[in-house]
Coordinates of C-alpha atoms in Angstrom, one line a residue:
X1064 CA 57.2 -86.0 21.5
X1065 CA 58.7 -88.8 23.6
X1066 CA 61.2 -86.4 25.0
X1067 CA 58.4 -84.0 25.9
X1068 CA 56.4 -86.7 27.6
X1069 CA 59.5 -87.7 29.7
X1070 CA 60.0 -84.1 30.8
X1071 CA 56.3 -83.8 31.7
X1072 CA 56.4 -87.1 33.6
X1073 CA 59.5 -86.0 35.5
X1074 CA 57.8 -82.7 36.3
X1075 CA 54.8 -84.5 37.8
X1076 CA 57.0 -86.6 40.0
X1077 CA 58.9 -83.5 41.2
X1078 CA 55.6 -81.8 41.8
X1079 CA 54.3 -84.7 43.8
X1080 CA 57.4 -84.8 46.0
X1081 CA 57.1 -81.1 46.5
X1082 CA 53.6 -81.6 47.8
X1083 CA 54.7 -84.3 50.2
X1084 CA 57.5 -82.2 51.6
X1085 CA 55.2 -79.2 51.9
X1086 CA 52.6 -81.2 53.8
X1087 CA 55.4 -82.4 56.2
X1088 CA 56.4 -78.8 56.7
X1089 CA 53.0 -77.6 57.6
X1090 CA 52.3 -80.6 59.9
X1091 CA 55.5 -80.9 62.0
X1092 CA 53.7 -82.7 64.9
X1093 CA 53.4 -85.8 62.8
X1094 CA 57.1 -85.9 62.1
X1095 CA 58.2 -84.8 65.6
X1096 CA 59.6 -87.5 67.8
X1097 CA 58.1 -88.3 71.2
X1098 CA 59.8 -86.7 74.1
X1099 CA 61.7 -89.0 76.5
X1100 CA 61.4 -89.7 80.2
X1101 CA 64.1 -91.9 81.6
X1102 CA 63.2 -93.6 84.9
X1103 CA 66.4 -94.6 86.9
X1104 CA 65.9 -97.4 89.3
X1105 CA 67.9 -100.0 91.3
X1106 CA 68.8 -103.3 89.6
X1107 CA 66.3 -105.5 87.6
X1108 CA 65.8 -107.9 90.5
X1109 CA 64.7 -105.2 92.9
X1110 CA 61.2 -104.2 93.9
X1111 CA 62.0 -100.6 92.9
X1112 CA 62.6 -101.7 89.3
X1113 CA 59.4 -103.8 89.3
X1114 CA 57.3 -100.9 90.5
X1115 CA 58.7 -98.5 87.9
X1116 CA 58.2 -101.0 85.1
X1117 CA 54.5 -101.5 86.1
X1118 CA 53.9 -97.7 86.0
X1119 CA 55.2 -97.1 82.4
X1120 CA 51.9 -97.5 80.5
X1121 CA 49.9 -95.5 83.1
X1122 CA 52.3 -92.6 82.8
X1123 CA 52.5 -92.7 79.0
X1124 CA 48.7 -92.7 78.7
X1125 CA 48.5 -89.9 81.3
X1126 CA 50.8 -87.8 79.1
X1127 CA 48.7 -88.3 76.0
X1128 CA 51.3 -90.4 74.2
X1129 CA 53.6 -87.4 73.9
X1130 CA 56.4 -89.1 75.9
X1131 CA 58.2 -92.4 75.7
X1132 CA 59.0 -93.7 79.2
X1133 CA 62.0 -96.1 79.6
X1134 CA 63.1 -97.8 82.9
X1135 CA 66.9 -97.8 83.3
X1136 CA 68.4 -100.0 86.1
X1137 CA 71.5 -99.1 88.1
X1138 CA 73.6 -101.2 90.6
X1139 CA 72.3 -99.2 93.6
X1140 CA 69.6 -96.7 94.6
X1141 CA 72.3 -94.2 95.2
X1142 CA 73.6 -94.7 91.7
X1143 CA 70.1 -94.1 90.3
X1144 CA 69.8 -90.9 92.2
X1145 CA 73.2 -89.6 91.1
X1146 CA 72.5 -90.4 87.4
X1147 CA 69.2 -88.5 87.5
X1148 CA 70.9 -85.5 89.1
X1149 CA 73.7 -85.6 86.6
X1150 CA 71.3 -85.6 83.6
X1151 CA 71.2 -89.3 82.9
X1152 CA 67.5 -89.6 83.8
X1153 CA 64.4 -87.5 84.6
X1154 CA 63.0 -89.6 87.5
X1155 CA 65.2 -91.3 90.2
X1156 CA 64.5 -94.0 92.6
X1157 CA 65.1 -93.0 96.2
X1158 CA 63.8 -93.0 99.8
X1159 CA 63.4 -90.6 102.7
X1160 CA 66.7 -91.7 104.2
X1161 CA 68.5 -91.2 100.8
X1162 CA 67.0 -87.7 100.5
X1163 CA 68.2 -86.9 104.0
X1164 CA 71.8 -88.0 103.2
X1165 CA 71.7 -86.1 99.9
X1166 CA 70.8 -82.8 101.4
X1167 CA 73.1 -83.3 104.4
X1168 CA 76.0 -84.2 102.1
X1169 CA 76.9 -87.3 104.0
X1170 CA 77.5 -91.0 103.2
X1171 CA 77.4 -91.7 99.5
X1172 CA 76.8 -88.0 98.8
X1173 CA 79.8 -86.6 100.7
X1174 CA 81.4 -84.0 98.5
X1175 CA 78.9 -84.8 95.7
X1176 CA 77.8 -82.0 93.4
X1177 CA 75.2 -82.8 90.8
X1178 CA 76.0 -81.9 87.2
X1179 CA 72.4 -80.5 86.7
X1180 CA 70.4 -80.1 90.0
X1181 CA 69.2 -81.9 93.1
X1182 CA 66.2 -84.2 93.4
X1183 CA 63.1 -82.8 95.1
X1184 CA 60.0 -84.3 96.7
X1185 CA 57.9 -85.7 93.8
X1186 CA 56.1 -89.0 94.5
X1187 CA 56.2 -91.5 97.3
X1188 CA 54.9 -94.9 96.5
X1189 CA 55.3 -97.5 99.4
X1190 CA 56.9 -98.2 102.7
X1191 CA 59.6 -100.8 103.5
X1192 CA 60.5 -102.2 106.9
X1193 CA 64.1 -103.2 107.6
X1194 CA 65.0 -105.9 110.2
X1195 CA 67.7 -108.5 111.0
X1196 CA 68.1 -112.2 110.3
X1197 CA 70.6 -114.9 111.0
X1198 CA 71.0 -118.6 110.2
X1199 CA 68.8 -120.9 112.3
X1200 CA 71.9 -122.7 113.5
X1201 CA 73.1 -119.5 115.2
X1202 CA 69.8 -118.6 116.8
X1203 CA 71.2 -119.0 120.3
X1204 CA 74.0 -116.5 119.6
X1205 CA 71.9 -113.5 118.6
X1206 CA 69.2 -112.2 121.0
X1207 CA 69.3 -108.5 120.0
X1208 CA 70.7 -106.2 117.4
X1209 CA 73.6 -105.4 119.6
X1210 CA 74.9 -109.0 119.2
X1211 CA 75.6 -108.1 115.5
X1212 CA 77.8 -105.1 116.4
X1213 CA 81.2 -105.5 114.8
X1214 CA 80.3 -108.8 113.2
X1215 CA 80.3 -109.5 109.5
X1216 CA 76.8 -108.7 108.2
X1217 CA 75.3 -108.2 104.7
X1218 CA 73.2 -105.1 105.3
X1219 CA 71.7 -105.5 101.7
X1220 CA 73.7 -104.2 98.7
X1221 CA 75.9 -101.2 99.6
X1222 CA 74.2 -98.0 98.6
X1223 CA 70.7 -99.4 98.8
X1224 CA 68.2 -97.6 101.0
X1225 CA 67.8 -100.5 103.5
X1226 CA 71.6 -100.4 103.8
X1227 CA 71.5 -96.7 104.6
X1228 CA 68.6 -97.3 107.0
X1229 CA 70.6 -99.8 109.0
X1230 CA 73.6 -97.5 108.9
X1231 CA 71.6 -94.8 110.7
X1232 CA 70.1 -97.5 113.0
X1233 CA 73.5 -98.7 114.1
X1234 CA 74.7 -95.1 114.5
X1235 CA 71.7 -94.3 116.8
X1236 CA 72.5 -97.4 118.8
X1237 CA 76.3 -96.7 118.9
X1238 CA 77.1 -100.1 117.3
X1239 CA 79.9 -100.9 114.9
X1240 CA 78.6 -101.3 111.3
X1241 CA 80.7 -104.0 109.7
X1242 CA 79.3 -104.6 106.2
X1243 CA 80.4 -107.5 104.0
X1244 CA 79.5 -107.1 100.3
X1245 CA 78.2 -110.3 98.6
X1246 CA 76.2 -111.2 95.6
X1247 CA 72.6 -111.3 97.0
X1248 CA 72.0 -114.6 95.1
X1249 CA 74.6 -116.2 97.3
X1250 CA 73.1 -115.0 100.6
X1251 CA 71.9 -118.5 101.7
X1252 CA 75.3 -120.0 101.2
X1253 CA 77.0 -117.1 102.9
X1254 CA 74.8 -117.5 106.0
X1255 CA 75.3 -121.3 106.1
X1256 CA 79.1 -121.1 105.7
X1257 CA 79.5 -118.3 108.2
X1258 CA 80.9 -115.8 105.7
X1259 CA 78.3 -113.5 107.2
X1260 CA 76.6 -114.1 110.6
X1261 CA 73.6 -111.9 109.8
X1262 CA 71.7 -110.3 106.9
X1263 CA 69.2 -107.5 106.7
X1264 CA 65.8 -108.5 105.5
X1265 CA 63.0 -106.2 104.5
X1266 CA 59.4 -106.3 103.5
X1267 CA 57.3 -103.9 101.3
X1268 CA 54.2 -102.7 103.1
X1269 CA 54.7 -105.5 105.6
X1270 CA 54.0 -108.2 103.0
X1271 CA 56.2 -108.6 100.0
X1272 CA 59.8 -110.0 100.2
X1273 CA 62.5 -109.2 97.7
X1274 CA 63.0 -112.0 95.2
X1275 CA 66.5 -112.8 96.5
X1276 CA 65.2 -113.1 100.1
X1277 CA 62.4 -115.5 98.9
X1278 CA 65.2 -117.6 97.4
X1279 CA 67.2 -117.5 100.6
X1280 CA 64.3 -118.7 102.8
X1281 CA 63.6 -121.5 100.4
X1282 CA 67.2 -122.7 100.3
X1283 CA 68.0 -122.5 104.0
X1284 CA 66.5 -122.0 107.5
X1285 CA 66.7 -118.6 109.0
X1286 CA 65.5 -116.9 112.2
X1287 CA 64.6 -113.2 112.6
X1288 CA 66.1 -111.3 115.5
X1289 CA 64.2 -108.5 117.2
X1290 CA 65.8 -105.4 118.9
X1291 CA 65.7 -105.6 122.7
X1292 CA 63.3 -103.3 124.7
X1293 CA 66.2 -100.9 125.4
X1294 CA 67.2 -100.8 121.8
X1295 CA 63.6 -100.0 120.9
X1296 CA 63.5 -97.1 123.3
X1297 CA 66.8 -95.7 121.9
X1298 CA 65.4 -96.0 118.3
X1299 CA 62.2 -94.2 119.3
X1300 CA 64.3 -91.4 120.8
X1301 CA 66.1 -91.1 117.5
X1302 CA 62.8 -90.9 115.5
X1303 CA 63.4 -94.4 114.2
X1304 CA 60.6 -96.2 116.0
X1305 CA 60.2 -99.9 114.9
X1306 CA 56.8 -101.1 113.7
X1307 CA 55.3 -104.6 113.9
X1308 CA 55.4 -106.9 110.8
X1309 CA 53.5 -110.1 110.7
X1310 CA 56.3 -112.6 109.8
X1311 CA 53.7 -115.3 109.0
X1312 CA 52.5 -113.3 106.0
X1313 CA 55.9 -112.3 104.7
X1314 CA 57.7 -115.6 105.0
X1315 CA 56.5 -119.0 103.8
X1316 CA 57.9 -121.0 106.8
X1317 CA 58.7 -120.6 110.4
X1318 CA 61.3 -117.9 111.1
X1319 CA 61.4 -118.1 114.9
X1320 CA 59.0 -115.2 115.6
X1321 CA 55.4 -114.5 114.5
X1322 CA 55.9 -110.7 114.8
X1323 CA 59.1 -109.0 113.8
X1324 CA 60.1 -105.4 114.5
X1325 CA 61.3 -103.4 111.5
X1326 CA 62.4 -99.8 111.1
X1327 CA 60.3 -98.2 108.3
X1328 CA 61.5 -96.1 105.4
X1329 CA 59.4 -94.5 102.7
X1330 CA 60.4 -95.2 99.1
X1331 CA 59.6 -92.9 96.2
X1332 CA 60.6 -91.7 92.7
X1333 CA 61.7 -88.1 92.8
X1334 CA 62.6 -85.7 89.9
X1335 CA 64.7 -82.7 89.5
X1336 CA 62.8 -79.3 89.7
X1337 CA 63.3 -78.7 86.0
X1338 CA 60.8 -81.4 85.0
X1339 CA 57.7 -79.5 83.8
X1340 CA 55.0 -78.9 86.5
X1341 CA 52.2 -80.2 84.3
X1342 CA 54.0 -83.4 83.6
X1343 CA 54.4 -84.2 87.3
X1344 CA 50.9 -83.1 88.1
X1345 CA 49.4 -85.4 85.4
X1346 CA 51.6 -88.2 86.6
X1347 CA 50.5 -87.9 90.2
X1348 CA 46.8 -87.5 89.2
X1349 CA 47.0 -90.7 87.0
X1350 CA 48.6 -92.7 89.8
X1351 CA 46.0 -91.4 92.3
X1352 CA 43.2 -92.4 89.9
X1353 CA 44.6 -95.9 89.5
X1354 CA 45.6 -96.5 93.1
X1355 CA 42.9 -99.1 93.9
X1356 CA 43.7 -101.2 90.8
X1357 CA 47.4 -101.0 91.6
X1358 CA 46.8 -102.4 95.1
X1359 CA 44.9 -105.3 93.6
X1360 CA 47.8 -106.3 91.4
X1361 CA 50.5 -105.8 94.1
X1362 CA 49.9 -105.7 97.9
X1363 CA 52.9 -103.4 98.3
X1364 CA 50.6 -100.6 97.0
X1365 CA 48.1 -101.2 99.8
X1366 CA 49.2 -98.3 102.0
X1367 CA 49.4 -95.9 99.0
X1368 CA 45.9 -96.9 98.0
X1369 CA 44.5 -96.4 101.5
X1370 CA 46.0 -92.9 101.8
X1371 CA 47.7 -91.7 98.7
X1372 CA 47.7 -88.0 99.7
X1373 CA 48.8 -88.8 103.2
X1374 CA 51.8 -90.8 101.9
X1375 CA 53.0 -87.7 100.0
X1376 CA 52.7 -85.6 103.1
X1377 CA 54.6 -88.1 105.1
X1378 CA 57.4 -88.1 102.6
X1379 CA 57.7 -84.4 102.8
X1380 CA 57.5 -84.4 106.6
X1381 CA 60.3 -87.0 106.8
X1382 CA 62.8 -84.5 105.3
X1383 CA 61.0 -81.1 105.4
X1384 CA 64.1 -79.1 104.3
X1385 CA 63.9 -80.7 100.9
X1386 CA 61.9 -78.5 98.4
X1387 CA 58.7 -79.8 96.9
X1388 CA 58.2 -80.1 93.1
X1389 CA 55.8 -77.6 91.8
X1390 CA 53.7 -80.4 90.3
X1391 CA 53.3 -82.2 93.6
X1392 CA 52.6 -78.8 95.3
X1393 CA 49.7 -78.3 92.8
X1394 CA 48.4 -81.8 93.4
X1395 CA 48.5 -81.3 97.2
X1396 CA 46.8 -77.9 97.1
X1397 CA 44.0 -79.4 95.0
X1398 CA 43.5 -82.1 97.7
X1399 CA 43.7 -79.5 100.6
X1400 CA 46.9 -81.0 102.0
X1401 CA 49.5 -78.3 101.3
X1402 CA 51.4 -76.7 104.1
X1403 CA 52.6 -73.1 103.5
X1404 CA 55.7 -73.8 105.6
X1405 CA 57.0 -76.1 102.8
X1406 CA 59.2 -74.7 100.0
X1407 CA 58.3 -75.1 96.4
X1408 CA 61.3 -76.0 94.2
X1409 CA 62.3 -73.5 91.5

């Protein structure tokens, strides 16, 4: 009798386990892992990383909890772009100047062939403005950007988009681009010691300074140097027209000028064409819906909040030969902003 009871008990356990496994088999969605979206950005101290990190929850919610979004920093923007194109991510941090070099096969993309496929226009988030600075003790030596030609300058970290921006600026002005690579955290000391005589500074949407630049201005005195009128004309002729930035809003103390002239670039987060159309469409729709709240938390989102659709159009117009992701095309058509001359990525 005891043996029979044991057999019966064992049978009940087996039957119960069979039910559990059967239920798991008929409801695979419960056991299925969430899909992954890896967002490649520049290093953790950069504005590009900060923006991506702030968008994670919005994107996960927009995709109904079906995706887990992780932000992966890289030493440079160029590195983030290449990793995404080689299959190490789904979204890559970039800018119009970076997309231009990528499709031209120049600079950091010379002889580069992606392991998977190229990035395409997907989402543009904010503008940045690049300009030049020097130590206050050298203010008398530098009156225009030409005075920095052939001199040791930290043009931001090599491979960063502001670095690429000044590379094309100096090319347009026929100046010698002599970059000295330093740790950004040592910039104040490098300026004071003369290791570098200038450094490229930049603002986001004319307001926000990078964290390492905030540290620089607190640790030492700097002055901003504007391009000369002749340089401005040459830059305009090269479609690199400088815009005015209120230095009193960007910097916490006197930097020699109230208005600084910076050459703008448009930053974005682009994907490969193989990211599903609906995923990109839902992402853009969610960011568009939350644009005003985003601007309240970070002034860098101000221009995007004022004209979200127009910023996407500007990003495409900056490098029109680059194909447009199908999800962005769908979004722009919905908002009556699509141009049939543009190519949809396949």
